[in-house]
PDB file of C-alpha atoms in Angstrom:
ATOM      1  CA  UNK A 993      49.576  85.490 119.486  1.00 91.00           C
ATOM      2  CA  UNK A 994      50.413  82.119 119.727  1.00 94.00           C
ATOM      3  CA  UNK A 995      50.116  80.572 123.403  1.00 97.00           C
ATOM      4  CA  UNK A 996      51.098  77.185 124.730  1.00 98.00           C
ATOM      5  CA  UNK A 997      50.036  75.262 127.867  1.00 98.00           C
ATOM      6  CA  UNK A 998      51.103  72.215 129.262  1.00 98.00           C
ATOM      7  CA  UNK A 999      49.327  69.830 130.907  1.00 98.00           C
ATOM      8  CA  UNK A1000      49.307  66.509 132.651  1.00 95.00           C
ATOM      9  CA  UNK A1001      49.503  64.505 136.440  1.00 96.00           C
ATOM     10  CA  UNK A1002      51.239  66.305 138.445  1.00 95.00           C
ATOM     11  CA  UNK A1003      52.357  63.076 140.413  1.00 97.00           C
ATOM     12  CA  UNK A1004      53.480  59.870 138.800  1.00 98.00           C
ATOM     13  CA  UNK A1005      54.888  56.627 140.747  1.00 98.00           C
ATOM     14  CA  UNK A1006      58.346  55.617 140.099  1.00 97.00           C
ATOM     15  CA  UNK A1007      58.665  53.338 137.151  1.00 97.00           C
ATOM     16  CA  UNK A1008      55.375  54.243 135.382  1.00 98.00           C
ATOM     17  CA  UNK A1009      55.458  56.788 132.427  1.00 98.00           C
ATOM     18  CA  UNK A1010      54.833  60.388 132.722  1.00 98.00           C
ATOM     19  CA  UNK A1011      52.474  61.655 129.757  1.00 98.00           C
ATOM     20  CA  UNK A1012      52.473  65.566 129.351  1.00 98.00           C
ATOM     21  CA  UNK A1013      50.523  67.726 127.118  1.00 98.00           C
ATOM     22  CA  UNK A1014      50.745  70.920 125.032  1.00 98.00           C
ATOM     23  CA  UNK A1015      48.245  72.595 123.914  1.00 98.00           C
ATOM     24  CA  UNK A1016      49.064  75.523 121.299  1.00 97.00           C
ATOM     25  CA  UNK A1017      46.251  78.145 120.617  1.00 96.00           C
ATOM     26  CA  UNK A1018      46.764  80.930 118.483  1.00 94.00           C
ATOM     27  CA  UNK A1019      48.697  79.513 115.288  1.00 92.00           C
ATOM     28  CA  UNK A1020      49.058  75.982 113.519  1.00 91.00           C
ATOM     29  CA  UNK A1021      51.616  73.004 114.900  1.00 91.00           C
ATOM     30  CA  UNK A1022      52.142  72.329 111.486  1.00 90.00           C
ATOM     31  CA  UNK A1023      53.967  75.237 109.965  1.00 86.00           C
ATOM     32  CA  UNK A1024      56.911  74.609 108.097  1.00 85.00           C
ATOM     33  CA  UNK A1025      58.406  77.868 110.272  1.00 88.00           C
ATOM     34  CA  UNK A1026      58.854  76.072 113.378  1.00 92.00           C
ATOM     35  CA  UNK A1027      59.238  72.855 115.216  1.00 93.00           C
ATOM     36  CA  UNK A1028      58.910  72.531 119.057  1.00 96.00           C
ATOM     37  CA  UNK A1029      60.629  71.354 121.994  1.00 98.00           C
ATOM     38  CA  UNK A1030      60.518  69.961 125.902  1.00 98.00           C
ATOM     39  CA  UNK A1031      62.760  71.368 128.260  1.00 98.00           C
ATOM     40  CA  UNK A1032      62.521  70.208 131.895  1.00 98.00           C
ATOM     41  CA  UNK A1033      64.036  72.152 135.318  1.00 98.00           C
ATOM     42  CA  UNK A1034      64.630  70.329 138.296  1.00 95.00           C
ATOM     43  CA  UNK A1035      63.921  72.475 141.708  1.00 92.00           C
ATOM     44  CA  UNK A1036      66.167  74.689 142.282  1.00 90.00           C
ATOM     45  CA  UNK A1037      68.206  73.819 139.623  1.00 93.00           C
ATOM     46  CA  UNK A1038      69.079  74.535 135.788  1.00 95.00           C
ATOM     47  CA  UNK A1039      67.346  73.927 132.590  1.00 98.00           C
ATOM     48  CA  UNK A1040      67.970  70.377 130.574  1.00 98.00           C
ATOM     49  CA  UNK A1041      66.756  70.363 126.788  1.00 98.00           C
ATOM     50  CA  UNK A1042      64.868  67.333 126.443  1.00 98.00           C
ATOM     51  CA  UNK A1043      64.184  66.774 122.816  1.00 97.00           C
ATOM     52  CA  UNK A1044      62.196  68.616 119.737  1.00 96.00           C
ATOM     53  CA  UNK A1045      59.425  67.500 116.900  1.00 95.00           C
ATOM     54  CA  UNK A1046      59.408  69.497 113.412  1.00 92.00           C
ATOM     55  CA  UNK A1047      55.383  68.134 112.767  1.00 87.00           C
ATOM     56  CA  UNK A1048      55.425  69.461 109.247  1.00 79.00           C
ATOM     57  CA  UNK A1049      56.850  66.442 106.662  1.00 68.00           C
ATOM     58  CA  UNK A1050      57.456  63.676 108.512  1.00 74.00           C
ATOM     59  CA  UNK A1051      57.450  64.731 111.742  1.00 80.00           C
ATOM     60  CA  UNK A1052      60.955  64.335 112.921  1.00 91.00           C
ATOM     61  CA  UNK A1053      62.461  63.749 116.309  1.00 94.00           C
ATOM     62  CA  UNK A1054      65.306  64.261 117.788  1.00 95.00           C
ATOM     63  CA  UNK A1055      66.032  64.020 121.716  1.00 97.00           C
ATOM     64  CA  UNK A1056      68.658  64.081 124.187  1.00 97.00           C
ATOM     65  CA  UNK A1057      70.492  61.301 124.221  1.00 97.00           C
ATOM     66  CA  UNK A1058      70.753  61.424 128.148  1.00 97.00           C
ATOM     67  CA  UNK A1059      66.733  60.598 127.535  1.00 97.00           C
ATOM     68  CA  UNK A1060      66.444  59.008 124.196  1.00 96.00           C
ATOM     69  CA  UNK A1061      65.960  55.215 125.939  1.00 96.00           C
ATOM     70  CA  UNK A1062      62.998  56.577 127.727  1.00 98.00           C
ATOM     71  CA  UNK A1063      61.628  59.639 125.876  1.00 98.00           C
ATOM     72  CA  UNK A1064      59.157  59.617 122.370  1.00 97.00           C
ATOM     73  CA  UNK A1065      57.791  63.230 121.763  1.00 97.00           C
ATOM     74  CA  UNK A1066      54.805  63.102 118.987  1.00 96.00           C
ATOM     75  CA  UNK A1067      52.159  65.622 117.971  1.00 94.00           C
ATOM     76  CA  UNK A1068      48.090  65.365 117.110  1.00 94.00           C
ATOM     77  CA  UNK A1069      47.721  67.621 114.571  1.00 91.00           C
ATOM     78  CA  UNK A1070      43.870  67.516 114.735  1.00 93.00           C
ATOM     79  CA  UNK A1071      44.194  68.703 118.252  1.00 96.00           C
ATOM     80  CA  UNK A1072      46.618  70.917 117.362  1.00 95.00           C
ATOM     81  CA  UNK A1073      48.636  69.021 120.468  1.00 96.00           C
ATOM     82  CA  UNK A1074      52.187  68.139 121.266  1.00 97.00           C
ATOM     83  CA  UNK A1075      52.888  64.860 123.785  1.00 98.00           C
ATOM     84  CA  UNK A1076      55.826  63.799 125.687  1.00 98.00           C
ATOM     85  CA  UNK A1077      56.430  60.327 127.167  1.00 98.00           C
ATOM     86  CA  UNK A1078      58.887  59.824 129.390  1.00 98.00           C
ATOM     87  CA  UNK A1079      58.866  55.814 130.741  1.00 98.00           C
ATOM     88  CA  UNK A1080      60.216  54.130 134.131  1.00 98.00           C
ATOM     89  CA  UNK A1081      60.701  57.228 135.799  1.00 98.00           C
ATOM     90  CA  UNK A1082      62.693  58.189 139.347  1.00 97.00           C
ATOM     91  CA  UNK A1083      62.694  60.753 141.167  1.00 97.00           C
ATOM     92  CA  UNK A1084      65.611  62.586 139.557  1.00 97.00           C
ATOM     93  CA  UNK A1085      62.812  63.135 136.573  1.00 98.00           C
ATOM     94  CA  UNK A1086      60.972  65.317 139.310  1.00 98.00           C
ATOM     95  CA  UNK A1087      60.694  68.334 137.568  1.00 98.00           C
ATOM     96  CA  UNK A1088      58.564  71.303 136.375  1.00 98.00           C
ATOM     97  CA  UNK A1089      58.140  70.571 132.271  1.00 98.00           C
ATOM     98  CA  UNK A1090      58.055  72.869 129.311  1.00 98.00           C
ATOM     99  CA  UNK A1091      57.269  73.392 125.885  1.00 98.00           C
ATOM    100  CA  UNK A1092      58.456  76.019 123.496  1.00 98.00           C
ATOM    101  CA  UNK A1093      58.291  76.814 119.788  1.00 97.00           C
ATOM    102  CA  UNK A1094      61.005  77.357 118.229  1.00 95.00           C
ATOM    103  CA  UNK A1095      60.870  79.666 115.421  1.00 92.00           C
ATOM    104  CA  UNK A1096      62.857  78.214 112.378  1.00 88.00           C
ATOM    105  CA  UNK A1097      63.695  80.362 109.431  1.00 87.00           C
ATOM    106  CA  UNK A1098      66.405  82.236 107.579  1.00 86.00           C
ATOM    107  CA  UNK A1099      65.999  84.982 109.017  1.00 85.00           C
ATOM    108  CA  UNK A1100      65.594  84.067 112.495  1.00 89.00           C
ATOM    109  CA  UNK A1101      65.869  81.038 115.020  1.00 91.00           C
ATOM    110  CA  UNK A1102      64.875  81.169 118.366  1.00 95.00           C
ATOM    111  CA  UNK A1103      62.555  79.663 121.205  1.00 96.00           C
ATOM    112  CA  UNK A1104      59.629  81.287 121.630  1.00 94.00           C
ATOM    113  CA  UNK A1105      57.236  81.253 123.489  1.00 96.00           C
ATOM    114  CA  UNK A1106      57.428  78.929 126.248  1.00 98.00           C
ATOM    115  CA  UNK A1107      54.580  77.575 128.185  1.00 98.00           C
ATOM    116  CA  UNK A1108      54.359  78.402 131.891  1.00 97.00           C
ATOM    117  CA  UNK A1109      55.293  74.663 132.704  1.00 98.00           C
ATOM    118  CA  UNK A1110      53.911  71.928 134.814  1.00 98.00           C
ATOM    119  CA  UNK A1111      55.534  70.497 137.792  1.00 98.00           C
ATOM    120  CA  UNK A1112      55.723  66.465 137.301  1.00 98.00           C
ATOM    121  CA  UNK A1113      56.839  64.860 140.781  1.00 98.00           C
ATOM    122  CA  UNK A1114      58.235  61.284 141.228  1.00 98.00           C
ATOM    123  CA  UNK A1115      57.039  59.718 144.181  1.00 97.00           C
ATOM    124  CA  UNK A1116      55.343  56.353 145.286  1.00 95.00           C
TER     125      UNK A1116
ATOM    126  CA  UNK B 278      77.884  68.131 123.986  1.00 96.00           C
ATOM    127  CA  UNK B 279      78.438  71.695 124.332  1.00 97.00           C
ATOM    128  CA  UNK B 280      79.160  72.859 127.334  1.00 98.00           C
ATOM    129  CA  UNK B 281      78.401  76.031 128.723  1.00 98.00           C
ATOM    130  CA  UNK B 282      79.677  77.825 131.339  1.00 98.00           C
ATOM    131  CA  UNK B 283      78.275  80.749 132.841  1.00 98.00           C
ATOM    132  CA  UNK B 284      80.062  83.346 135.154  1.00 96.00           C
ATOM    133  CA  UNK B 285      79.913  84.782 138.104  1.00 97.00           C
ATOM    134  CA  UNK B 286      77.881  82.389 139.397  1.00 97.00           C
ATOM    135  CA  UNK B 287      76.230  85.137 141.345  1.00 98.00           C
ATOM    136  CA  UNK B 288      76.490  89.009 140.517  1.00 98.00           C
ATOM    137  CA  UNK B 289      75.227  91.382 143.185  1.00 98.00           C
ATOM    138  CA  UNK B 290      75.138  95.108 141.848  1.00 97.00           C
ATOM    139  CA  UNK B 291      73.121  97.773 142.720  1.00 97.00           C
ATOM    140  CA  UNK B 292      70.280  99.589 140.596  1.00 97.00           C
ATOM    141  CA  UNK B 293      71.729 101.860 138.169  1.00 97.00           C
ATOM    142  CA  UNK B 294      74.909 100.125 137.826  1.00 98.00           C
ATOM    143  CA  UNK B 295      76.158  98.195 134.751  1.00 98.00           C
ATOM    144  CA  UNK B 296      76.374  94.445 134.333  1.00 98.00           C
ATOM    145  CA  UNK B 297      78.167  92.286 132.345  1.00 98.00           C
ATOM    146  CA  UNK B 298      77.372  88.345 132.526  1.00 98.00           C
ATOM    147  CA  UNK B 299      79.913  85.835 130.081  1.00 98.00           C
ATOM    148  CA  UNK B 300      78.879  82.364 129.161  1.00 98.00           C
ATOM    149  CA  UNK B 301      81.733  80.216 128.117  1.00 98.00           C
ATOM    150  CA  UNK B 302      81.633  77.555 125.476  1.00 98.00           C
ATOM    151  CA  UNK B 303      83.494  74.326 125.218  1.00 98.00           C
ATOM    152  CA  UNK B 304      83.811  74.601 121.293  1.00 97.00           C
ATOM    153  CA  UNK B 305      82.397  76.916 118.904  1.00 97.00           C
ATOM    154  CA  UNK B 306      79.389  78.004 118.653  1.00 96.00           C
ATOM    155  CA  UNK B 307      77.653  79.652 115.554  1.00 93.00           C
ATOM    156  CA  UNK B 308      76.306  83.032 116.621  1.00 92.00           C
ATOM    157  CA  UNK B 309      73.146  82.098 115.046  1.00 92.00           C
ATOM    158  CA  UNK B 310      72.371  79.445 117.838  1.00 95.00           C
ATOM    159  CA  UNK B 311      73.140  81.446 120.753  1.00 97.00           C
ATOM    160  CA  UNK B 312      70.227  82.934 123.304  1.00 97.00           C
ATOM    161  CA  UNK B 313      69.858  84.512 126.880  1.00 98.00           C
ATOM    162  CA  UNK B 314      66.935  83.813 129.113  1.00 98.00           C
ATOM    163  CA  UNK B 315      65.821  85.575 132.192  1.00 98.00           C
ATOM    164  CA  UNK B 316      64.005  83.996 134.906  1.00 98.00           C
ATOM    165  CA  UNK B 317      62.166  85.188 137.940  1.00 97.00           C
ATOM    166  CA  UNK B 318      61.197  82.350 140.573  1.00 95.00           C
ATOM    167  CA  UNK B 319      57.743  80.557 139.635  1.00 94.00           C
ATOM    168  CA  UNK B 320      58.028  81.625 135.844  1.00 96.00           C
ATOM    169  CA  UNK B 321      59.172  80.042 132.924  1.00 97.00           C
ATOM    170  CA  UNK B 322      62.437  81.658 131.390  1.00 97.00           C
ATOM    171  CA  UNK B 323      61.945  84.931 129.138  1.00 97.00           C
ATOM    172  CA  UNK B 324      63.814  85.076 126.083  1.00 98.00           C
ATOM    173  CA  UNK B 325      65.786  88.171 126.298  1.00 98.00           C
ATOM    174  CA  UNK B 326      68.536  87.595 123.129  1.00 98.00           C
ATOM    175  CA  UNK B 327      68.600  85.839 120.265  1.00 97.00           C
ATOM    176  CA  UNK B 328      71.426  85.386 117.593  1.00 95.00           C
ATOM    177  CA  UNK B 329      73.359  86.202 120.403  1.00 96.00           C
ATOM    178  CA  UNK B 330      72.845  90.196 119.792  1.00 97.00           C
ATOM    179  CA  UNK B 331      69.140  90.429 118.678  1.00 97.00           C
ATOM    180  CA  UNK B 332      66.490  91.351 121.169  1.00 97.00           C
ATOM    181  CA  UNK B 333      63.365  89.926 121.202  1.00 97.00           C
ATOM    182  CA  UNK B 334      60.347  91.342 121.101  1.00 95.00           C
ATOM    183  CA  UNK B 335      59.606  94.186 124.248  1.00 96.00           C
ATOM    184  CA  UNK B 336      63.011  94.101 125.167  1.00 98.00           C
ATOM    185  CA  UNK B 337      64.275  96.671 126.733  1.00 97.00           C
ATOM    186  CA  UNK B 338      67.470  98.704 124.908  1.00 97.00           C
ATOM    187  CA  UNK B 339      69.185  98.335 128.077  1.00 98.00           C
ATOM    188  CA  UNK B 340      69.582  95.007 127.428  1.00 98.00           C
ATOM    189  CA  UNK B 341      72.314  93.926 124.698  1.00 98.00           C
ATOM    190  CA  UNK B 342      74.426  90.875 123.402  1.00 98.00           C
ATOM    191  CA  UNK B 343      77.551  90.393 121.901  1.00 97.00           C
ATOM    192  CA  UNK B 344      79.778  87.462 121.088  1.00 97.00           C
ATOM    193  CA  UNK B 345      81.791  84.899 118.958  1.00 96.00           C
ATOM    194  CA  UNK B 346      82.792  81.356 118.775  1.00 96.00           C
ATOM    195  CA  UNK B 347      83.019  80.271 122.313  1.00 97.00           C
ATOM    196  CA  UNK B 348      82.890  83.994 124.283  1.00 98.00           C
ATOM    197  CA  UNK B 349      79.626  85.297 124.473  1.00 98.00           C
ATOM    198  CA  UNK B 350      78.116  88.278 126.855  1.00 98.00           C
ATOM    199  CA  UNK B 351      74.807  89.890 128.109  1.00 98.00           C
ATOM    200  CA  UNK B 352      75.579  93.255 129.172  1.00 98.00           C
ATOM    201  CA  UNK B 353      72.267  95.714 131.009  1.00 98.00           C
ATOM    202  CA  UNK B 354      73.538  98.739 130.683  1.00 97.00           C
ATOM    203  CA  UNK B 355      71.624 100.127 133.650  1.00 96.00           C
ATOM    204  CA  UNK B 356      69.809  98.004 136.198  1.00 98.00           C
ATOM    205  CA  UNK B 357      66.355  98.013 136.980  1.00 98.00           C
ATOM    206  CA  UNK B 358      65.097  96.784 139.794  1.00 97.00           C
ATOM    207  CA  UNK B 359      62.932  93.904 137.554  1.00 97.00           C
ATOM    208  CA  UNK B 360      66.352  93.180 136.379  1.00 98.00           C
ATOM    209  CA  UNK B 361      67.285  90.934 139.333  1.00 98.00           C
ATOM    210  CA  UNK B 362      66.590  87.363 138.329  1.00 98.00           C
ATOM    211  CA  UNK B 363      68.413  84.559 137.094  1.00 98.00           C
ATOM    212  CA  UNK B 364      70.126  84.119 133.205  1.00 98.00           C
ATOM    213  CA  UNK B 365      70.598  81.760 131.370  1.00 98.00           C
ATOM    214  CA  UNK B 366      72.852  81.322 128.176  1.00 98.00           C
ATOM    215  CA  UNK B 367      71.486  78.901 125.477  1.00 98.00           C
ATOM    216  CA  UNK B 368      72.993  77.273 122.534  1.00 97.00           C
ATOM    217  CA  UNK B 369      71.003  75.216 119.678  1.00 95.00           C
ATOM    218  CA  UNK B 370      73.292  74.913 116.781  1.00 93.00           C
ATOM    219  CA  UNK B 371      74.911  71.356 117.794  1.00 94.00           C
ATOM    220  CA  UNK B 372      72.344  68.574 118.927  1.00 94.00           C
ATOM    221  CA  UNK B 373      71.564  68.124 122.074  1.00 96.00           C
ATOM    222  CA  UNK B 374      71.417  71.512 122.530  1.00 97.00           C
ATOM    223  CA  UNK B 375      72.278  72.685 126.455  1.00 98.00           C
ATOM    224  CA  UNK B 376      72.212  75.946 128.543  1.00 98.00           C
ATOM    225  CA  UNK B 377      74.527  77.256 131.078  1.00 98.00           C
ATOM    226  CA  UNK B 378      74.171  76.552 134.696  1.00 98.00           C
ATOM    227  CA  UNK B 379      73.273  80.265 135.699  1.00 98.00           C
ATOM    228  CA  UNK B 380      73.761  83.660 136.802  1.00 98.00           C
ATOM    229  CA  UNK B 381      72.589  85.363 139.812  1.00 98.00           C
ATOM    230  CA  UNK B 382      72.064  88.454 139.907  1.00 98.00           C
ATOM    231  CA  UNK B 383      71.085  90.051 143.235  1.00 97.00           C
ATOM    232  CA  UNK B 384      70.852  93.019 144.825  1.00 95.00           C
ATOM    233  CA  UNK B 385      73.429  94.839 146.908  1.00 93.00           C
TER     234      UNK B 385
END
């Protein structure tokens, strides 16, 4: 059963780059089957899709373009790791992060699992 | 973008009774790419549909969605009182992909 867990400061000052982790146990990054994304949920508030990865081939991105100046999303495959950067923050990128996998075949498409998320606040 | 727009914004019902949530989407969306999510405060959202009618795994039957283009609807057919969370509608087909500000739903 594939798990994920994020990971990371749980404060960062405004303007520096917040640097999150997932760590998937249970099943490859790599598969062909799925790629995987970062969502982020402000307090209180609704969830915003942040960008994806596929890490098989060449490791594709795609990302909101609300976030694209600011965001890269790569993956260590010998750590069996995703990362999110997300550069000269504020506070409205106070927020509780997650990562998901999203299944990706012909017979299905969906996200999931999600990890239980981290909460990355934006203060000096 | 997609936009999607969830209604009520709040539901309050009472155990046993039926409800019926409707997210709203500025253009089409292929059935394929649509998803509900239930959340509970403190915990990541649950994926609840898929495919906008398939259930995911340990579902519960009560749960059930239906849908085209830009109408799409999670019904429970009777509420349970772990029912009472927050849902969210989901669409991934068009890049970037977005959710729906939220449902309610609260007891009576």
């Amino acid at each position: 059963q594939v798990q994920l867990q994020e990971s990371g400061p749980g404060l960062v000052k405004p303007s520096q780059t917040l640097s999150l982790t997932c760590t998937v146990s249970g099943g490859s990054i790599t598969s062909s089957s799925y790629y995987w994304s970062w969502i982020r949920q402000p307090a209180g508030r609704g969830l915003e899709w942040i960008g994806r990865i596929h890490t098989s081939g060449y490791g594709s991105t795609n990302y909101n373009p609300s976030l694209q100046s600011r965001v890269t999303i790569s993956a260590d495959t010998s750590k069996n790791q995703l990362s999110l950067k997300l550069s000269s923050v504020t506070a409205a990128d106070t927020a509780v992060y997650y990562c998901a996998r999203v299944v990706d075949t012909p017979m299905e498409t969906k996200f999931d699992p999600w990890g239980q998320g981290t909460l990355v606040t934006v203060s000096s | 973008e997609i936009v999607l727009t969830q209604s009520p914004g709040t539901l309050s019902l009472s155990p046993g009774e039926r409800a019926t949530l409707s997210c709203r989407a500025s253009q089409s969306v292929s059935s394929t790419y649509l998803a509900w999510y239930q959340q509970k405060p403190g915990q990541a959202p649950r994926l609840l549909i898929y495919g906008a009618s398939s259930r995911a795994t340990g579902i519960p039957d009560r749960f059930s969605g239906s849908g085209s283009g830009t109408d799409f609807t999670l019904t429970i057919s009777r509420l349970e009182p772990e029912d009472f969370a927050v849902y969210y509608c989901q669409q991934y087909g068009s890049s970037p992909y977005t959710f729906g500000q939220g449902t309610k739903l609260e007891i009576k």
